[in-house]
XYZ file of C-alpha atoms in Angstrom:
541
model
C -139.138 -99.528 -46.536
C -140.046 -101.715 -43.508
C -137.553 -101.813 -40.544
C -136.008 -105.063 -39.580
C -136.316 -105.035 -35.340
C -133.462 -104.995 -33.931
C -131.349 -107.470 -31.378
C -132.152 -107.957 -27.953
C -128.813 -107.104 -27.077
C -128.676 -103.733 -29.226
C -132.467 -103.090 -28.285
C -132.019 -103.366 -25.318
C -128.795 -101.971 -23.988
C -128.830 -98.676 -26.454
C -130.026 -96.288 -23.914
C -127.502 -97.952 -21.069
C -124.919 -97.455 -23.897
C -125.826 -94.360 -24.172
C -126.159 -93.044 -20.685
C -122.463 -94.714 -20.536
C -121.032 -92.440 -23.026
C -122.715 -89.529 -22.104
C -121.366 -89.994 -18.622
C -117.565 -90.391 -20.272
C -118.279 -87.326 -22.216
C -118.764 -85.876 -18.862
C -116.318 -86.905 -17.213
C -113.778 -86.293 -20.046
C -115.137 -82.475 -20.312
C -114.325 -81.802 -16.859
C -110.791 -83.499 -16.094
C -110.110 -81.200 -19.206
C -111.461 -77.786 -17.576
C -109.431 -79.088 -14.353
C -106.018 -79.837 -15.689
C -106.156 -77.259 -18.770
C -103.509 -74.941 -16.741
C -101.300 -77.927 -16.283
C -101.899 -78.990 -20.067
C -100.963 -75.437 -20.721
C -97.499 -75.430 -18.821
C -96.733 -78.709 -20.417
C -97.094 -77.342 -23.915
C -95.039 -74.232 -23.123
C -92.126 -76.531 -21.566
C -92.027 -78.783 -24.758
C -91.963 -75.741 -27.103
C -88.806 -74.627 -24.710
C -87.232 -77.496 -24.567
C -87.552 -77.709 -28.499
C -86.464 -73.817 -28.637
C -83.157 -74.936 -26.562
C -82.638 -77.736 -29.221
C -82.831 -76.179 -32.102
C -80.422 -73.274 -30.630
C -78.018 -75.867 -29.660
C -77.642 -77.592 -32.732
C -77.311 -73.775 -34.319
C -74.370 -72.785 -32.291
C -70.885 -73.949 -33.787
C -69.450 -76.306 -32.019
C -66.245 -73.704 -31.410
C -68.823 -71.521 -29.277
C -70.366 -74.474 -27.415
C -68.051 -74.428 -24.385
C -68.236 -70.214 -23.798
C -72.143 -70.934 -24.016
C -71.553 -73.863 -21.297
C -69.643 -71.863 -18.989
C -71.895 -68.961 -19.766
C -75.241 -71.009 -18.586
C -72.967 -72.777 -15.488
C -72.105 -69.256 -14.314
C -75.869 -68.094 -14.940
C -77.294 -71.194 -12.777
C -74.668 -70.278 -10.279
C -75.600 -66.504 -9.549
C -79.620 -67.827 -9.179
C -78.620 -70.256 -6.772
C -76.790 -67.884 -4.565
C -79.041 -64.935 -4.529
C -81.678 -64.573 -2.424
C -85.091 -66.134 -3.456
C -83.035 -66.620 -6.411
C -84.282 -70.459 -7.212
C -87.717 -69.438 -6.349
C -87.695 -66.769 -8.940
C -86.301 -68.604 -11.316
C -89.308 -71.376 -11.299
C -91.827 -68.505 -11.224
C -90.043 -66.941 -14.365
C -89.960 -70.744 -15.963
C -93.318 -71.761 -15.715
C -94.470 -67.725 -16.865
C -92.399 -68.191 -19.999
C -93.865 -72.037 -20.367
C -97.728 -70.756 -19.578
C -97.050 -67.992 -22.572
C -95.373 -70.288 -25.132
C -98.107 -73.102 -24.400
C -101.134 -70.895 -25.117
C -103.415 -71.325 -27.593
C -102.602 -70.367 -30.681
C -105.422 -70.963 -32.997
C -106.928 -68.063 -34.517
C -110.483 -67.358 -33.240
C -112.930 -68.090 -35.252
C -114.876 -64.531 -37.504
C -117.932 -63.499 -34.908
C -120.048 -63.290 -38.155
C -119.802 -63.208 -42.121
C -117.321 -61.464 -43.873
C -118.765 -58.632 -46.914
C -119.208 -60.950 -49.284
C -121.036 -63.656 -47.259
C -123.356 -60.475 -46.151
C -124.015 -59.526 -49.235
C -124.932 -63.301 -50.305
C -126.980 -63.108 -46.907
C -128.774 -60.012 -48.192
C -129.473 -60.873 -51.394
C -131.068 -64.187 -50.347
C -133.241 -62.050 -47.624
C -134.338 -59.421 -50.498
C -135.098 -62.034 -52.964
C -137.515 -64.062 -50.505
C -139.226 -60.662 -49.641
C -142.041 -60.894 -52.542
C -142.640 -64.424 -51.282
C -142.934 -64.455 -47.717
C -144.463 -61.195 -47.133
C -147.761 -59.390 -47.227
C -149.449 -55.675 -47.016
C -151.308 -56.417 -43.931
C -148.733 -58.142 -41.913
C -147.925 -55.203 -39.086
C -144.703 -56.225 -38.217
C -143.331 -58.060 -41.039
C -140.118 -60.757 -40.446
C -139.376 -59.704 -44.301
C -139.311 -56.606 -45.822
C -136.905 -54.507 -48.215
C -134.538 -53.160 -46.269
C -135.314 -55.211 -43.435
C -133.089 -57.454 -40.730
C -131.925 -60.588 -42.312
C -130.271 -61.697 -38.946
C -133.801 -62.597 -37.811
C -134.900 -64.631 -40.574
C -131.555 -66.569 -40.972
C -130.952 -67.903 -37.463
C -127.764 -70.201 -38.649
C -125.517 -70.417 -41.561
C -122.663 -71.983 -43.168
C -120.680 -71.432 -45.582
C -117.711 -73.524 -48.082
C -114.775 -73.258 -49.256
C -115.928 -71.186 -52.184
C -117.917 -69.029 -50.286
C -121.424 -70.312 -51.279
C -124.028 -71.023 -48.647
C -123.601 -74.896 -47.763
C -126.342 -74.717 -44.882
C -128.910 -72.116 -43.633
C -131.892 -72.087 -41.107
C -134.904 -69.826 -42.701
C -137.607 -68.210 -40.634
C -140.633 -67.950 -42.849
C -143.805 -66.286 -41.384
C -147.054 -68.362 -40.693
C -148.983 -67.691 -42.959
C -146.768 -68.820 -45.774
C -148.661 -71.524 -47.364
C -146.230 -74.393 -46.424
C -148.536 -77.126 -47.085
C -149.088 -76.571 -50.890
C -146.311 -78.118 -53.318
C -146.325 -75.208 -55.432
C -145.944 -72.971 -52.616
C -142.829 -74.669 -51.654
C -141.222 -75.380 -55.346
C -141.310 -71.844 -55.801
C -139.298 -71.166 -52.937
C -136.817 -74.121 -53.405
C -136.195 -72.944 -57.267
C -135.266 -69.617 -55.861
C -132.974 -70.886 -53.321
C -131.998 -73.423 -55.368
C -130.954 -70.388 -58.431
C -129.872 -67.777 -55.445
C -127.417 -70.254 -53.643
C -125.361 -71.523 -56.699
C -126.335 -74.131 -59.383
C -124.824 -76.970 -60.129
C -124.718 -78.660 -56.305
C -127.839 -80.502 -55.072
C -129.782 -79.424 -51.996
C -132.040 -80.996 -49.577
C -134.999 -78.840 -48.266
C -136.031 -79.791 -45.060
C -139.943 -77.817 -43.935
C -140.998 -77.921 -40.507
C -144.093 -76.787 -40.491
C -145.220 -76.499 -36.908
C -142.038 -74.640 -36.225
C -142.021 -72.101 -39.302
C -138.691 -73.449 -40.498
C -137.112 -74.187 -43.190
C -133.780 -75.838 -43.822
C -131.573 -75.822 -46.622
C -128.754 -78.443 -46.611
C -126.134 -78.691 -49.845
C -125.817 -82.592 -50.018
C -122.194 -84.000 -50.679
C -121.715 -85.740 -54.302
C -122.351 -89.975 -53.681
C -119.875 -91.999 -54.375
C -118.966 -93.593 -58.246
C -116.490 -95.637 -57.645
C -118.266 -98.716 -55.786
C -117.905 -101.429 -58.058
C -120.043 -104.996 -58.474
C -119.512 -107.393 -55.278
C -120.877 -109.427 -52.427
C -123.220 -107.571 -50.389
C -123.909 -108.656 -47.042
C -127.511 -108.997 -47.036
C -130.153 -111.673 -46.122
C -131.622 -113.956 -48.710
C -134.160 -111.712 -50.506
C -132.671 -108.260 -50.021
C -131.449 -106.359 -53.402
C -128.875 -103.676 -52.554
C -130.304 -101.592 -55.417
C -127.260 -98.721 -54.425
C -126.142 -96.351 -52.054
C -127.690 -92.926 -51.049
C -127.412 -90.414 -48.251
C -126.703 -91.434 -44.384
C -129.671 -89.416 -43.390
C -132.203 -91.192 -45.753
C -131.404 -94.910 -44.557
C -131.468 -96.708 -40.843
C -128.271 -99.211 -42.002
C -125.238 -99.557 -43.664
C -123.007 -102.055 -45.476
C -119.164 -102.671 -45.259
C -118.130 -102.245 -48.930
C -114.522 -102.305 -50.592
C -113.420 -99.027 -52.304
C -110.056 -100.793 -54.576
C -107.895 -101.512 -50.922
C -109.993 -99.343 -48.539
C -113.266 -100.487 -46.236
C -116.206 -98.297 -45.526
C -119.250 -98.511 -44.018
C -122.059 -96.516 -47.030
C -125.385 -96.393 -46.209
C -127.410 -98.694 -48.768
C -130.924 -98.692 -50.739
C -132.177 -102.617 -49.822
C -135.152 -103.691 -51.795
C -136.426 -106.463 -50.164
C -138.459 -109.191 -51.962
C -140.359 -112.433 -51.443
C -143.715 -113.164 -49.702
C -143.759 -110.992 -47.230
C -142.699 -107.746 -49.867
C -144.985 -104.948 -49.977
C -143.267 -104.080 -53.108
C -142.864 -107.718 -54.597
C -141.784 -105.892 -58.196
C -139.206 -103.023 -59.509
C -139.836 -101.030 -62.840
C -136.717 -98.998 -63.558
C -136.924 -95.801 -66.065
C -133.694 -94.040 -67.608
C -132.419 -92.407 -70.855
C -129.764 -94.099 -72.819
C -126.887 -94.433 -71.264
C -128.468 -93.729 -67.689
C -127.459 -97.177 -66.450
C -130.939 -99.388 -66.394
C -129.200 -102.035 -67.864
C -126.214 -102.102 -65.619
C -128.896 -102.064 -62.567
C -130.667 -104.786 -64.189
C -127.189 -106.852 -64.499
C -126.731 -106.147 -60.130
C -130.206 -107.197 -59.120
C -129.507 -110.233 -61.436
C -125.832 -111.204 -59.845
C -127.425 -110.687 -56.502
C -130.710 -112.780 -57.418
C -128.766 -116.086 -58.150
C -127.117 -116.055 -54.946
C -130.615 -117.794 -54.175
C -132.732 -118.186 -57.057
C -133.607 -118.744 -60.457
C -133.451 -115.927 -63.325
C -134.825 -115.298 -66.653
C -133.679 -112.905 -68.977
C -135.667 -111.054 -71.974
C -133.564 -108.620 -73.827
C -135.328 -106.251 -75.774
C -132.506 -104.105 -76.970
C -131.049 -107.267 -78.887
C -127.526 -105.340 -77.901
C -126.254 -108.600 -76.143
C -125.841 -106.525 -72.708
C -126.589 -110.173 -70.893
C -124.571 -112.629 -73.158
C -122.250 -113.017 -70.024
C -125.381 -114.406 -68.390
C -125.915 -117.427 -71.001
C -125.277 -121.179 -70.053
C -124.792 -120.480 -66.242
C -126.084 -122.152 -63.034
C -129.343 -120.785 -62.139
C -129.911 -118.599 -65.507
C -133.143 -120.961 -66.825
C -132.811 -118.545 -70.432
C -131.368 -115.097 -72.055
C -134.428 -114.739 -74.878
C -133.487 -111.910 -77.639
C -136.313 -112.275 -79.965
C -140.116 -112.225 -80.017
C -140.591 -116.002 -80.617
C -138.124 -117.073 -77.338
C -139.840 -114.017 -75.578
C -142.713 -115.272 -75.342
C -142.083 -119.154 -74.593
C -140.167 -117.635 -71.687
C -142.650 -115.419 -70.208
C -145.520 -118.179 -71.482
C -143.472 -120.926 -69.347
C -143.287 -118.099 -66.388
C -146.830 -117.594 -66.394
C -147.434 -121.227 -66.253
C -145.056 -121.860 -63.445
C -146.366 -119.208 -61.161
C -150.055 -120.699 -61.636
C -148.152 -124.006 -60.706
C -146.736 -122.424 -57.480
C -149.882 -121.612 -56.379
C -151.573 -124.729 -56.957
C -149.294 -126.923 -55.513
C -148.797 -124.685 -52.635
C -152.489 -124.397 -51.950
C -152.808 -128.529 -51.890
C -149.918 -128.365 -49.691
C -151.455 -125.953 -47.130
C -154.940 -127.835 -47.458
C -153.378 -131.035 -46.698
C -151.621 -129.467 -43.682
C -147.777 -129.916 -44.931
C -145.205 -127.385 -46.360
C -145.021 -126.151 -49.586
C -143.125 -127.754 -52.094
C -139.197 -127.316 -51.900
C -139.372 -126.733 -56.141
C -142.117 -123.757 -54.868
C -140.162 -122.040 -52.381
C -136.866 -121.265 -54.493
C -137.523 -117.886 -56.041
C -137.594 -117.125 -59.555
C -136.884 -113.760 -61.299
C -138.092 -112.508 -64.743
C -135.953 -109.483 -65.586
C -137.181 -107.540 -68.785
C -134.875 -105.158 -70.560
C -137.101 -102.997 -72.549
C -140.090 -105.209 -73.145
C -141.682 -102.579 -75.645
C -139.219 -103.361 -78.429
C -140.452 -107.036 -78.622
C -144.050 -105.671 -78.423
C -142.916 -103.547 -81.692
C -141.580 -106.652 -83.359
C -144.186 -109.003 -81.960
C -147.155 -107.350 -83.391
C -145.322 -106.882 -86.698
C -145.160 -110.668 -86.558
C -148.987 -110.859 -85.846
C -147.791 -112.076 -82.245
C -149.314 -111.008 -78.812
C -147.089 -108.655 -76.852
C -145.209 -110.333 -74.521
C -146.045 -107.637 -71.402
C -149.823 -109.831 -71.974
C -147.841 -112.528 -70.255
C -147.020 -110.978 -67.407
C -150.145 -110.484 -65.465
C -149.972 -113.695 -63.775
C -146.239 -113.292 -62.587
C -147.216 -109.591 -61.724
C -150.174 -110.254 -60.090
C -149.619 -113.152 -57.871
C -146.075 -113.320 -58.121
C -145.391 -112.237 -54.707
C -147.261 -115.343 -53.541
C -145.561 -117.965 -55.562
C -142.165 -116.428 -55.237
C -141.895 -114.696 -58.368
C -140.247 -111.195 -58.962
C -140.944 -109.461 -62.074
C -137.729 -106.246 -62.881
C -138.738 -104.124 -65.943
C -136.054 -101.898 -66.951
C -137.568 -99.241 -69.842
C -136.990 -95.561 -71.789
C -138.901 -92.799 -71.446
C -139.859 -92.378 -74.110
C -141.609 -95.689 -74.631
C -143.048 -95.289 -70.961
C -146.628 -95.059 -72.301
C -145.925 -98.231 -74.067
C -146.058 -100.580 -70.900
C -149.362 -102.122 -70.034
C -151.297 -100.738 -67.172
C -150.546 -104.276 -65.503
C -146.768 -102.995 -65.295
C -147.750 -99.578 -64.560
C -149.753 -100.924 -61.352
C -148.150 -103.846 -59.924
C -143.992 -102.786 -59.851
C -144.805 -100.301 -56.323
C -140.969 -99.673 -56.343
C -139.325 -97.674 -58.900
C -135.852 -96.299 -59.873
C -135.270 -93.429 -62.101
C -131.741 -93.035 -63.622
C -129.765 -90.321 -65.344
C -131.440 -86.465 -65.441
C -134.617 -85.881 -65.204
C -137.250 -82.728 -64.766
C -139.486 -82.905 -61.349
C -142.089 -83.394 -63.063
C -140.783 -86.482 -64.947
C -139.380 -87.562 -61.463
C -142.905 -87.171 -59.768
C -144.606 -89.157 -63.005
C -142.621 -92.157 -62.084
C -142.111 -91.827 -58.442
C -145.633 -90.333 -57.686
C -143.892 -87.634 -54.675
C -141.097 -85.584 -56.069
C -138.128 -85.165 -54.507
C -136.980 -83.462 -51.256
C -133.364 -82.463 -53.397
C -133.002 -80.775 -56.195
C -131.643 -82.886 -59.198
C -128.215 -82.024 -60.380
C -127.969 -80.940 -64.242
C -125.215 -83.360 -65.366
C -125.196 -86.544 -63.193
C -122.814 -89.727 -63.815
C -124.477 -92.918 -65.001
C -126.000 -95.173 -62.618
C -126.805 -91.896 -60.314
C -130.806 -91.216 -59.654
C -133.605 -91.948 -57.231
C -135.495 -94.706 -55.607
C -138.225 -94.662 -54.003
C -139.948 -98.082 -52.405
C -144.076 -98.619 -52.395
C -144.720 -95.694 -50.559
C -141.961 -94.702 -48.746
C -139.831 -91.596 -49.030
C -137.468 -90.835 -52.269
C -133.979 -91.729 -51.689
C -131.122 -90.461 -54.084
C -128.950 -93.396 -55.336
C -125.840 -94.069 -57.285
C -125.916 -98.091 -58.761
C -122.650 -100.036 -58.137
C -120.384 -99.936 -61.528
C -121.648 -103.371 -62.826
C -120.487 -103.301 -66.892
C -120.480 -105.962 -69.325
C -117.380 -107.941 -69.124
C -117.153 -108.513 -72.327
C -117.592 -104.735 -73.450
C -114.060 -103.413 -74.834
C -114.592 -100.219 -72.734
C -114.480 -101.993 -69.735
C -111.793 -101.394 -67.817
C -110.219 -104.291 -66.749
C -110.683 -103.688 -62.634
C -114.282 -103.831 -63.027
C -114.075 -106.654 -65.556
C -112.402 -108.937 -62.883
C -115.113 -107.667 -60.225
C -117.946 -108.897 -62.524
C -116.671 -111.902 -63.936
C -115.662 -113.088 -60.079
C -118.909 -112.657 -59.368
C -120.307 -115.016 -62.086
C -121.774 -118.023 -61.238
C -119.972 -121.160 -63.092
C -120.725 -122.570 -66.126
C -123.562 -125.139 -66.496
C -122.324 -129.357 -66.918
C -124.421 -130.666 -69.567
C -125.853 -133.977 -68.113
C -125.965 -135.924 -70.991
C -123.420 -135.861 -73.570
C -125.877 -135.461 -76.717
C -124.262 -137.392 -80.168
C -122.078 -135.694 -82.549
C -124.483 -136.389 -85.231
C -127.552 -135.104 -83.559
C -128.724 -131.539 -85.304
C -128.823 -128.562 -83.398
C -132.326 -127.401 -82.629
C -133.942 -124.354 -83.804
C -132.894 -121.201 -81.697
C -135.916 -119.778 -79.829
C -138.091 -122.794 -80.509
C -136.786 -125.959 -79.133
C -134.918 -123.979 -76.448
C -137.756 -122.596 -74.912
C -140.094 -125.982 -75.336
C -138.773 -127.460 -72.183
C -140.068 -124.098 -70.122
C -143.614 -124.184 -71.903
C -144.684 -127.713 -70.999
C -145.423 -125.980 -67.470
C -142.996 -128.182 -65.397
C -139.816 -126.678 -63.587
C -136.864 -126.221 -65.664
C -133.970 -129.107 -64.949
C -130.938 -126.904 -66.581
C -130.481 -123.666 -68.207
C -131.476 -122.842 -71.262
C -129.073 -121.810 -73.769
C -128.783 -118.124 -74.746
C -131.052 -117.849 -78.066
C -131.515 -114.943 -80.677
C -133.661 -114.051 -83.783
C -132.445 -112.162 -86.306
């Protein structure tokens, strides 16, 4: 994922910021060291004064006087004795220095018995692995140290490792994946199931280390990202894995999460998205936030596959040119699409030739977003029709120069259904709900650097971006509005986000017949000119 640079003013005042707080840092560590006995004494008088307090407000108020006169006659004794007054301060600020010590227990020197023996039996259980008969002195054997091979360690709560630093000799073979998914399934088994680590290799340094990542958040609903034109916040992921974040609303609460921008247009290096899931793994909802996001600026149309009517919310509304459910408005849609893209180019190339800018009905982007295209393929060659993924070549192909995006959201199980044009032109990729490593690595092409949880929530998997690293990512909550399960909070954050209804522009006669679904309203996007309005939402049964 390319870096946007940064502003003159951050660029080039970071290091004067920093030198500026690592001065205060400084400065704040020392006046602490300095004043720490007076801190001290100050502490000790306010847990006094509080003592007195409290005893006062004990003591009947038929004692009170005695205990006056007693503390009177006290005061007066000091004050006449010798060095009495003197005394007295010394004996004050003693009793304050030992009442305003600190009382926090130190912290253990080292792990408790059961931590050791977790320690030990990680040690003894990387012994066959990382050790071999001709190795002299060998960093791992049975019976051996384990404080040498485990530098640093953490542990929870629970009392399960939640970070540790491991030594490994050299000639461990580091550098082969099975090498190191051996290693990370044992850890992974030895440290607790059910939590999700991230294995960190440094291989010049012989270390390796194993971090237990915190559960993402799942309650980030659908809203307004603040992005530039062209950037899809696809979800959020870990703070490690991204150089940004985004201000989002959590119900009444603000926080900054660190987000997974897929950024599209011309100057993309991964100008198209495939998405791969289960049922119920939340393609679909992803497919519904890239298209809310995508009509901030642009044009979209919709093929449904599933004919489940996830996108009927979609229909009639500024900037949606068409929500095509069946074969024959399928492939009008994507026929029109193909045709427009070639007209992009053309009229962008005369543009450039004669020396002017491209066309303002060019520069708008448009968005084909395909819910699982291999159902229509099903139903279109049962019909004796071409698949509709034959249509896409030209959108997937030189889409990225004509400003057209191509999101394919499929099963796997019908992943050897999409064409090789698919397979090769969407560079970024999403996997949702579980899935194996080796499923992961199938779709991604590099497998993970955490180990996928067993039972995940839906919109929760990975993303990884042309050929960048793989991120872990949990979609914003984007449901169907008009789904009965939805609750109603994250109804109202959909439908706000909504763009409004379409105005016909001419009122058509009462008499006038209704046109075929899926013929006549895809005839207008076939002819190869732009689309004026919408398209109406159109089904076969």
């Amino acid at each position: 994922m390319a870096r946007r640079p940064l502003p003159r003013i951050l660029s080039t005042g970071s290091a004067q910021i920093a030198r500026g707080r690592d001065l205060a840092r400084t400065a704040a560590d020392s006046a602490t060291d300095v004043l720490h006995p007076l801190i001290t004494m100050s502490r000790g008088l306010r847990r006094l004064a509080a003592a007195g307090r409290r005893k006062w407000a004990d003591t009947p108020k038929d004692r009170r006087g005695p205990l006056l006169f007693l503390v009177a006659s006290v005061v007066l004794v000091v004050a006449l004795v010798p060095y009495g007054p003197l005394l007295a301060v010394i004996t004050l600020m003693s009793a304050a220095a030992w009442h305003g010590r600190d009382r926090t227990p130190p912290a253990p020197a080292g792990p408790d018995e059961a931590q050791t023996k977790r320690l030990e039996s990680l040690y003894e259980a990387l012994v066959p692995y990382f050790s071999v008969p001709e190795d002299p002195a060998p960093l791992y054997a049975h019976g051996g140290e384990w404080e040498k091979a485990f530098p640093s360690y953490e542990f929870d709560d629970s009392g399960r490792v939640c970070h540790l630093s491991i030594h490994y000799p050299a000639y461990f073979t580091d550098g082969e994946p099975d090498a190191r998914a051996r290693i990370e399934q044992l850890l992974h088994a030895k440290s607790g199931r059910g939590r999700e680590y991230r294995f960190e290799w440094d291989e010049e340094g012989n270390l390796l280390t194993v971090t237990v990542l915190p559960p993402l958040p799942t309650d980030v609903a659908a809203q307004r990202f603040v992005t530039a034109p062209g950037e899809i916040v696809l979800g959020l992921t870990d703070p490690a894995g991204v150089p940004r974040t985004l201000p989002l609303t959590f119900g009444e609460e603000r926080r900054d999460v660190p987000p997974v921008v897929w950024r599209t247009g011309t100057r993309s290096t991964e100008p198209h998205l495939l998405v791969v899931g289960d049922p119920g793994s939340g393609t679909t909802t992803l497919l519904r936030s890239v298209v809310l996001q995508a009509l901030q600026h642009g044009d979209v149309l919709i093929v449904e596959g599933g004919g489940t009517g996830e996108f009927a919310c979609l229909g009639g509304r500024d900037g949606v040119l068409a929500v095509e459910c069946g074969p024959a408005g399928a492939l009008a849609g994507l026929e029109w699409a193909a045709n427009e893209t070639e007209r992009r180019l053309i009229a962008a190339n005369r543009a450039r030739q004669a020396g002017h800018a491209p066309p303002e009905d060019t520069r708008r982007p448009l968005w084909i977003v395909l819910d699982r295209p291999t159902v229509l393929g099903h139903l279109s060659a049962a019909e004796g029709r071409v698949d509709p993924q034959s249509l896409l070549q030209v959108p997937l192909r030189h889409g990225r120069a004509a400003g057209v995006t191509v999101v394919v959201a499929e099963q796997f199980d019908a992943l050897d259904s999409l064409s090789d044009a698919v397979r090769d032109h969407t560079r970024a990729r999403v996997v949702l709900g579980p899935a194996s490593t080796d499923r992961l690595e199938a779709v991604l092409g590099s497998p993970p650097r955490t180990t996928p949880a067993p039972d995940v929530p839906p919109g929760r998997g990975y993303a990884r971006l042309g050929s960048g690293p793989v991120h872990r990512l949990q979609v914003p909550a984007t449901p169907d509005p008009y789904d009965e399960a939805t609750s109603e909070t994250h109804r109202q954050a959909v439908l706000s986000l909504l763009p409004p209804h379409t105005a016909p522009t001419d009122a058509a006669p009462a008499a006038e017949p209704v046109p075929d679904p899926g013929d006549g309203a895809a005839s207008g996007m076939a002819s190869g000119g732009p689309v004026a309005a919408p398209v109406a939402v159109t089904a076969e049964g």
